Coordinates of C-alpha atoms in Angstrom, one line a residue:
X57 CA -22.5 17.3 20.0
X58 CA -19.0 18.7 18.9
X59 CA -16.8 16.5 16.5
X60 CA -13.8 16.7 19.1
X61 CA -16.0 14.9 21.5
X62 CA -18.1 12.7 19.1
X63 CA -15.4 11.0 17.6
X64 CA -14.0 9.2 20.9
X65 CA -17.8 7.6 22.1
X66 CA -17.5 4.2 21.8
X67 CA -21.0 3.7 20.9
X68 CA -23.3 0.7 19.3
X69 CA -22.9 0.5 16.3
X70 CA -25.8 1.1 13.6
X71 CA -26.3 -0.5 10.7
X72 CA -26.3 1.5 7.0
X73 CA -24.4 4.5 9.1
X74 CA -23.0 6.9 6.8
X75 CA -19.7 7.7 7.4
X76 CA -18.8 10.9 9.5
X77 CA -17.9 14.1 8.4
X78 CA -14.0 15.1 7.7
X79 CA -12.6 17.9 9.9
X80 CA -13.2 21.3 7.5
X81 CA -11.2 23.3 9.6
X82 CA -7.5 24.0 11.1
X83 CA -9.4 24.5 14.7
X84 CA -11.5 21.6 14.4
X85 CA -8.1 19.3 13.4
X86 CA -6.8 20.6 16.7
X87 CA -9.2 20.9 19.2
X88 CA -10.0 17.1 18.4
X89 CA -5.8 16.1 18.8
X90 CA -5.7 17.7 22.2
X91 CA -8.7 15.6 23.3
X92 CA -6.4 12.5 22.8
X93 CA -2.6 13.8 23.2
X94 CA -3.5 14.5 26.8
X95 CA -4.0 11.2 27.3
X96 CA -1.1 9.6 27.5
X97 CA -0.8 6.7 30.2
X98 CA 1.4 7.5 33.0
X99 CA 2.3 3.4 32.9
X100 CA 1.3 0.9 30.3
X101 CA 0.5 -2.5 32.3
X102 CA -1.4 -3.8 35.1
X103 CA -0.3 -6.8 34.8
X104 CA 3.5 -7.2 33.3
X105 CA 3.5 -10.1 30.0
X106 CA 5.8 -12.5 30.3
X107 CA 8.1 -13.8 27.0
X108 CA 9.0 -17.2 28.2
X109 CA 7.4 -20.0 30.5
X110 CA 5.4 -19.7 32.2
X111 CA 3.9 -17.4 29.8
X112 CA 1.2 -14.9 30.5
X113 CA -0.4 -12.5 27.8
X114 CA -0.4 -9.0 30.7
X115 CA -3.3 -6.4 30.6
X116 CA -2.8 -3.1 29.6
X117 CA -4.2 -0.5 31.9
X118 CA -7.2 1.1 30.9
X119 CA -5.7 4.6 30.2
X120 CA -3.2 2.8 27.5
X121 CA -5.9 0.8 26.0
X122 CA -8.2 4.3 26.1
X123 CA -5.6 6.2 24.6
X124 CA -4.4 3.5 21.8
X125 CA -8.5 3.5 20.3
X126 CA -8.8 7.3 20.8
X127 CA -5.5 7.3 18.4
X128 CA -6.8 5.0 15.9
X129 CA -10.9 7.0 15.6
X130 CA -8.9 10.3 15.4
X131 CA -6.9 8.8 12.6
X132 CA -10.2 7.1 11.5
X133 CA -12.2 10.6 11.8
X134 CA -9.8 12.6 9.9
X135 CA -10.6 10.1 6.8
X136 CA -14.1 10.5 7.1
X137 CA -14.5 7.5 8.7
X138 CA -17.0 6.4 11.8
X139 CA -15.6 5.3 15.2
X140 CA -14.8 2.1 16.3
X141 CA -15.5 0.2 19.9
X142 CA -13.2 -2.4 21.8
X143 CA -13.5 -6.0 22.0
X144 CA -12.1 -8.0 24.7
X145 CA -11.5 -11.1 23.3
X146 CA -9.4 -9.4 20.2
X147 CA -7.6 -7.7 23.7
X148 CA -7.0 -11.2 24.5
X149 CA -5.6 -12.7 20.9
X150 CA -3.6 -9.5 20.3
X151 CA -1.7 -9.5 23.8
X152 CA -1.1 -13.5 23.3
X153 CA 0.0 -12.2 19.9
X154 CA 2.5 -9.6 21.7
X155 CA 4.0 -11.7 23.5
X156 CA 4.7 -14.6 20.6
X157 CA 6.1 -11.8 18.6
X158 CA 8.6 -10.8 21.8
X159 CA 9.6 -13.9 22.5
X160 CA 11.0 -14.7 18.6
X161 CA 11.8 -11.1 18.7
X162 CA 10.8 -10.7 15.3
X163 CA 7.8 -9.5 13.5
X164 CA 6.3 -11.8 11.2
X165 CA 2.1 -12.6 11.2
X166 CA 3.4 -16.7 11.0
X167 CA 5.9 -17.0 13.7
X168 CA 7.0 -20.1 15.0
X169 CA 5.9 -21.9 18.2
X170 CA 8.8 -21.6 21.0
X171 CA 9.1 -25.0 22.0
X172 CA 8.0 -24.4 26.2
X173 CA 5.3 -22.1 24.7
X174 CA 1.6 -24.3 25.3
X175 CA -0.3 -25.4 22.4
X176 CA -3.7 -23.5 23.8
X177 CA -1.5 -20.2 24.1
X178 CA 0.3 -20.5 20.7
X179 CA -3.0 -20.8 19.0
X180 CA -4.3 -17.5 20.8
X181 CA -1.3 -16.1 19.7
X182 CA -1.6 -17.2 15.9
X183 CA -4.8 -15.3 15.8
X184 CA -3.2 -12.3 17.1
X185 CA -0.4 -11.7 14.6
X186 CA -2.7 -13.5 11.5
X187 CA -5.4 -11.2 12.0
X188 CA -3.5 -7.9 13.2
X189 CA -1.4 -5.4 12.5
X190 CA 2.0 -5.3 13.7
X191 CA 5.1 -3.2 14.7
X192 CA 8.1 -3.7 16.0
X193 CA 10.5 -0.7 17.2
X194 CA 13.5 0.2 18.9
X195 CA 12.2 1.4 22.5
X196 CA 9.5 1.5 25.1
X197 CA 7.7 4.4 26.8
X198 CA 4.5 5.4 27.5
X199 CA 3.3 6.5 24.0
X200 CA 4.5 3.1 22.0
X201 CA 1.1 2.2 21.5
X202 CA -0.3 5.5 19.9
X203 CA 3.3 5.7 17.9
X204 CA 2.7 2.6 16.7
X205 CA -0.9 3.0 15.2
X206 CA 0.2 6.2 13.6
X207 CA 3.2 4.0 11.9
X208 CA 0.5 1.9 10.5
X209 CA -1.6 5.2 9.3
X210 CA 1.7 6.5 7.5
X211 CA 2.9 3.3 6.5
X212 CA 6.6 3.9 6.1
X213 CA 8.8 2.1 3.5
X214 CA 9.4 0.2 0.7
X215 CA 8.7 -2.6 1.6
X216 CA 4.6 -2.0 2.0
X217 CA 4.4 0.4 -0.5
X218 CA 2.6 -1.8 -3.2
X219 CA -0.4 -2.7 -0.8
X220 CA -0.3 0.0 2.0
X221 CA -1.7 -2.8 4.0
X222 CA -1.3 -1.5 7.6
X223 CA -3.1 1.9 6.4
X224 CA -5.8 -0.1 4.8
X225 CA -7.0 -2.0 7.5
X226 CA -6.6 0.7 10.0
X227 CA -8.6 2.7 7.7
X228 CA -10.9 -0.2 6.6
X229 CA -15.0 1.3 6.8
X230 CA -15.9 -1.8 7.5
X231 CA -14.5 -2.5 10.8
X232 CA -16.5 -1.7 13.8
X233 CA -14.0 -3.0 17.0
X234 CA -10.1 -3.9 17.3
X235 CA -8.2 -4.8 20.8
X236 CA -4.4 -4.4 21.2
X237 CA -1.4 -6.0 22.7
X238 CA 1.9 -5.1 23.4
X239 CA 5.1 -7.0 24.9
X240 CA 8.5 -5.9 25.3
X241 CA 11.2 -8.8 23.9
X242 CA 14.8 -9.4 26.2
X243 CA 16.7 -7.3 23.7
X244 CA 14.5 -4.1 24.5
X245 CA 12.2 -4.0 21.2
X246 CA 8.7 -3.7 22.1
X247 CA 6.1 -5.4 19.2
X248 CA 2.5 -3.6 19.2
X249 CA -0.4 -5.6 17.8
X250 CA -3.7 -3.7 16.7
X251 CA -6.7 -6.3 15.9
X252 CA -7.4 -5.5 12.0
X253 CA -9.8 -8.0 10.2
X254 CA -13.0 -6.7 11.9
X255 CA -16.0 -6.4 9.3
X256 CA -18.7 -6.2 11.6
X257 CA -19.6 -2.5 11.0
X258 CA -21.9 -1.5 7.5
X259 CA -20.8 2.0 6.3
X260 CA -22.3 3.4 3.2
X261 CA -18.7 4.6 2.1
X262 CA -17.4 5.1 -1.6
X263 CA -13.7 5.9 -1.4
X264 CA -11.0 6.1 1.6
X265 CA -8.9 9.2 0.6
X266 CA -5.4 9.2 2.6
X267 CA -4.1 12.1 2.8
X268 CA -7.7 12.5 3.2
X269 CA -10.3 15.4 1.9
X270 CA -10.5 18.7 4.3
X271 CA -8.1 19.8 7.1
X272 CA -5.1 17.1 7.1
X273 CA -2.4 16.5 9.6
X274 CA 0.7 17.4 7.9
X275 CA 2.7 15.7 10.9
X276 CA 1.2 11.9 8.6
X277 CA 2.7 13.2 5.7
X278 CA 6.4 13.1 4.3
X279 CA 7.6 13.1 1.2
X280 CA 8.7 9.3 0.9
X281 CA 5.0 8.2 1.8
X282 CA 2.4 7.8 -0.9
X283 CA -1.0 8.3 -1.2
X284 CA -4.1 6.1 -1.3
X285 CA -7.5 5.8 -2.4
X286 CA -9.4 2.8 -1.6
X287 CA -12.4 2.2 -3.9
X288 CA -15.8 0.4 -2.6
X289 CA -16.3 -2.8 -5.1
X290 CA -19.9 -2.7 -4.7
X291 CA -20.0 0.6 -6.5
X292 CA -16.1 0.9 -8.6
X293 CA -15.0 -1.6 -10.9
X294 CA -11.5 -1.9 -11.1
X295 CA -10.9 -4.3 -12.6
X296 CA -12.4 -2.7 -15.5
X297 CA -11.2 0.8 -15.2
X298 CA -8.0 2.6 -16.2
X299 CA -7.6 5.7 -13.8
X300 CA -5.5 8.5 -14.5
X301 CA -4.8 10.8 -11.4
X302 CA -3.7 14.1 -11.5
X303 CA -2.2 15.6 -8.2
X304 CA -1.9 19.4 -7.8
X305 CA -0.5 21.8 -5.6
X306 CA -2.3 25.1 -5.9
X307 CA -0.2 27.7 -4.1
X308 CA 3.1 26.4 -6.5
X309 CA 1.0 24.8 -9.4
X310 CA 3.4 21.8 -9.0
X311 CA 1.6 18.8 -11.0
X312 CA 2.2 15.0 -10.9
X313 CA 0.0 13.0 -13.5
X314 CA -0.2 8.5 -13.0
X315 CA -1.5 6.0 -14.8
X316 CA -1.7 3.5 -12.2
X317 CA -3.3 1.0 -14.6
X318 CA 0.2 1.1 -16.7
X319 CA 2.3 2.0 -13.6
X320 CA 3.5 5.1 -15.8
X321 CA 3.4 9.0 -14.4
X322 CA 5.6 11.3 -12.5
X323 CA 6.4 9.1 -9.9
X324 CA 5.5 5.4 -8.5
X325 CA 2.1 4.5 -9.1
X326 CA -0.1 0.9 -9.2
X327 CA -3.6 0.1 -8.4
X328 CA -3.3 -2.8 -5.8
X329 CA -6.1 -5.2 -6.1
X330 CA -4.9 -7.3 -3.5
X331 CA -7.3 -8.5 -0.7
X332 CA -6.4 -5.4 2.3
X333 CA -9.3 -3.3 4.2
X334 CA -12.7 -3.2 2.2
X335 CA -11.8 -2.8 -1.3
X336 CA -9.0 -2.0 -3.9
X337 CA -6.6 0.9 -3.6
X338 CA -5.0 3.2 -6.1
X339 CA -1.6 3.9 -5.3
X340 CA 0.5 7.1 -5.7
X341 CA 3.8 8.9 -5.0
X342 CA 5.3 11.8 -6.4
X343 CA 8.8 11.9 -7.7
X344 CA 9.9 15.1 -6.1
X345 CA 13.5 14.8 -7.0
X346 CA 13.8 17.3 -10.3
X347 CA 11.4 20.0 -8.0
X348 CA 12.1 22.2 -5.4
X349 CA 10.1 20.7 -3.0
X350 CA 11.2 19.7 0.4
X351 CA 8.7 18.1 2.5
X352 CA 4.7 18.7 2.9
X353 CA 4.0 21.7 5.1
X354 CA 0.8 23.5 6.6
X355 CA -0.9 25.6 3.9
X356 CA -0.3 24.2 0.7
X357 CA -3.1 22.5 -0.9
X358 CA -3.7 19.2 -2.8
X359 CA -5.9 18.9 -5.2
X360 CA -6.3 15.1 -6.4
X361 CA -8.6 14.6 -8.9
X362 CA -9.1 10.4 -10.9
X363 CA -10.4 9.9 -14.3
X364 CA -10.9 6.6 -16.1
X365 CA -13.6 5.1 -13.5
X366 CA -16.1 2.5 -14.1
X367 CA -18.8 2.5 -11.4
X368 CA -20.6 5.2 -9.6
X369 CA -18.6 7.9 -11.3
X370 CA -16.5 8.0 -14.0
X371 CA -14.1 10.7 -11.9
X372 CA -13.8 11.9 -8.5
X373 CA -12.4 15.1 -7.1
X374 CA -11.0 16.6 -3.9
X375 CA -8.6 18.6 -2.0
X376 CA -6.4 18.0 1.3
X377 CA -5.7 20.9 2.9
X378 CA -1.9 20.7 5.0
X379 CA -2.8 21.5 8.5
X380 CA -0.2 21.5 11.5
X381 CA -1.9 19.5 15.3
X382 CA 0.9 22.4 16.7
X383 CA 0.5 26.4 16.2
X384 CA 3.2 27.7 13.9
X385 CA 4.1 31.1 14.8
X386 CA 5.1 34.0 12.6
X387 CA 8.6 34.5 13.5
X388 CA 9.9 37.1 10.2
X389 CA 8.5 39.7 8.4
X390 CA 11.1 40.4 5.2
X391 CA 9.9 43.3 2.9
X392 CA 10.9 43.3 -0.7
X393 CA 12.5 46.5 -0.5
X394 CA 14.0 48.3 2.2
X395 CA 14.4 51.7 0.8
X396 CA 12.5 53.7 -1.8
X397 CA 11.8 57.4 -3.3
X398 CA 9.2 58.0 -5.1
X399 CA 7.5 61.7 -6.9
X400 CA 4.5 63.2 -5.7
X401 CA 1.8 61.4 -7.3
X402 CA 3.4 58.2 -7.9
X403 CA 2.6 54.9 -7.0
X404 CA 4.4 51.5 -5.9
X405 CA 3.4 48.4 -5.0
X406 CA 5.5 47.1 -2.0
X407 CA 5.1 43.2 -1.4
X408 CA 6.5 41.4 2.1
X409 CA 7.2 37.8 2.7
X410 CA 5.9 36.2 5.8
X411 CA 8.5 33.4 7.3
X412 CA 7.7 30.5 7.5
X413 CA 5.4 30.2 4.7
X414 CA 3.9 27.8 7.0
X415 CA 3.1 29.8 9.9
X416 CA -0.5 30.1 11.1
X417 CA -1.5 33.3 10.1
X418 CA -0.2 34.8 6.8
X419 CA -1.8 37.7 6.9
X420 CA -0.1 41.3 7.5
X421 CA -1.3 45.1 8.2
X422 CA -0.3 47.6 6.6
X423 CA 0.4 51.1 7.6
X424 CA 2.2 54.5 6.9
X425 CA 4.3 56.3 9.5
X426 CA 3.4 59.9 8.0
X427 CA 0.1 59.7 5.4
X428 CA 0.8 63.4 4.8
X429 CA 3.9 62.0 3.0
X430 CA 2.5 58.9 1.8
X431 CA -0.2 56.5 1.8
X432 CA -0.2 52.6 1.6
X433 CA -3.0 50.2 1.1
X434 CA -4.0 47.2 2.8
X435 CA -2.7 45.1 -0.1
X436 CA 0.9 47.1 0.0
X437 CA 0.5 49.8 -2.9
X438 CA 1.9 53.1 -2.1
X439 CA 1.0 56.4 -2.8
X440 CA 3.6 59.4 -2.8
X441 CA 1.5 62.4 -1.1
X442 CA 3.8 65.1 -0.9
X443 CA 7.5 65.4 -0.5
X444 CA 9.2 64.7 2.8
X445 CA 10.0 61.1 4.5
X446 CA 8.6 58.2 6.4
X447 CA 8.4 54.5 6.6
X448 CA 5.7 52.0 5.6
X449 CA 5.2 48.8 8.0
X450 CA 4.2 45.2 6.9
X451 CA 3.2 44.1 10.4
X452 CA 1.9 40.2 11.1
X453 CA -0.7 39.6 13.6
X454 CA 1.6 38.3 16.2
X455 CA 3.6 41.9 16.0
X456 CA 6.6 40.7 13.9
X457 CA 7.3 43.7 11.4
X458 CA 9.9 45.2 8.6
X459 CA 9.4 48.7 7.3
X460 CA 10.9 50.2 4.0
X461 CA 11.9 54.1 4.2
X462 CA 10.1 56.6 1.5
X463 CA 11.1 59.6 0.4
X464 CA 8.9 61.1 -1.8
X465 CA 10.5 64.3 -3.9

């Protein structure tokens, strides 16, 4: 069975499981995302909620509710992590918890009881927004839900950066069902809930890397979010351990070194014992302002590698590979010179940039116009045959091309 399908069975779960396999490749990223983004619900209710008395929790249809869990395993499969099913009744708490949320029109997981709301709803509610994560944002259309699940896989701002909590209980190997809820409030904000403190699921996991190990979405990724890594306690001792990470782009050799343990490094940095998903997290964000850098794109590769351990290993070791869910066409070829002579006999090794850098397909062919005047190879070095003139073509596979003139005396 393919991984694109595999990942969205809502199966019965298995005891011991291991967890699944990340996505290795830029095709298998893909093929999986277009299995869920063509499932976008047309209309989100079957039932409308309603934010003051007499209240009433709605139902989502079952395209919405589809698409929302499809969302969260994809998320779920791209950190190595094994599916998980839908439970009614956590349907039930986290639409009473919707509507709660709407009808204070703020998010908080305590909110107060609005004085017509019943006593036998509120405590529905209650267990909704306690037990759940929640979102509240500025609009409503059919894809609120699935936006909202990926704002608790990214985890934007300050705010929860110390914990990461959202992204650790969405990415919590422990959890083996959820249920959602969703209500829109009288000044137009709509409040998602996504059931989070599940346990009933036994992976034999070790560490929850986010940006995770293998082909990453790059679209999860900016350069004001941080990265995670959430240690098993059954197997890591934190408490006991001082980890050093060291994070590594290999295309530019940009390097960012933290002690989390001291909160020192190139950047923000903490390990975050607090209780959030299935174990402690180490924390990290680059402090990109004395670089270059702009933003994460497709093709640059992250190495992360965590020293100082105490547990299973004293270090551990991977790479996330940038990946676009959207083909990135060529759209420039740009040769490094335009114009050159050369003697018989000599050589010269012509280079071309391909723009973007983060286009799918980097590669380019090479070719000579006239090889009785000169030769090229396939990596670009040029060969002066005899005298006369022609031109040598950098050409990428989707047929964009620049050419630099020879003239060989």
């Amino acid at each position: 069975m393919g991984k694109g399908l595999r990942i969205f069975l809502i199966a019965a779960l298995v005891f011991a499981l291991p967890c699944a396999e990340a996505f290795e490749t830029r095709d298998e990223l893909r093929s999986a995302y277009r299995a869920i983004e063509s499932l976008n619900a047309d209309s989100l209710f079957d039932s409308e909620p309603s934010i003051r008395a007499p209240y009433a929790p709605g139902t989502l249809t079952d395209e919405a509710r589809r698409n929302a869990l499809d969302t969260v395993n994809f998320l779920r499969a791209v950190a190595n992590l094994n599916p998980v099913g839908e439970n009614a009744l956590y349907d039930l708490r986290c639409a009473h918890g919707a509507v709660l949320l709407a009808a204070n029109d703020f998010v908080a997981h305590d909110p107060p009881q609005p004085a017509d709301m019943p006593d036998e709803f509120y405590a529905s509610a209650c267990a909704g927004t306690s037990e759940s994560n929640l979102v509240g944002l500025n609009w409503m259309r059919p894809s609120i839900l699935t936006e909202g699940i990926r704002y608790f896989a990214r985890d934007d701002g300050e705010t929860n950066l110390s914990v990461l909590g959202h992204r650790r209980w969405l990415l919590n190997p422990e959890m083996g069902e959820t249920g959602f809820g969703l209500a829109n409030s009288a000044s137009g904000k709509s409040y998602a809930v996504m059931y989070a403190l599940d346990q009933s699921a036994n992976c034999d996991w070790s560490a929850v890397f986010w940006p995770a190990a293998g082909a990453f979405p790059v679209e999860m990724m900016h350069k004001e979010l941080a990265w995670s890594i959430m240690l098993n306690p059954e197997k890591y001792d934190l408490a006991r351990s001082s980890p050093i990470v060291v994070l590594t782009e290999e295309n530019s050799g940009m390097t960012f070194t933290f002690d989390c343990r001291n909160e020192t490094g190139d950047g923000y940095c903490r390990v975050s014992e607090e209780s959030f998903g299935a174990g402690a997290c180490l924390i990290f964000r680059p402090d990109f302002s004395n670089t270059d850098f702009t933003d994460y794109c497709q093709n640059q590769r992250w190495t992360v590698r965590v020293a100082g351990l105490c547990g299973e290993s004293k270090s551990l070791e991977y790479m996330a590979n940038m990946v676009s869910l959207y083909v990135q066409d060529v759209s420039n070829v740009e040769m490094s010179v335009s114009e050159l002579e050369l003697h018989t006999g000599e050589t010269f090794a012509l280079s071309a940039r391909v723009i973007p850098d983060y286009a799918d397909d980097l590669v380019l062919s090479w070719s000579s116009g006239d090889e009785t005047v000169a030769r090229v190879d396939e990596s670009g070095n040029v060969t002066a045959v005899a005298p006369g003139s022609c031109e040598i073509e950098a050409r990428s596979a989707n047929g964009r091309a620049d050419y630099c003139r020879i003239t060989v005396s």
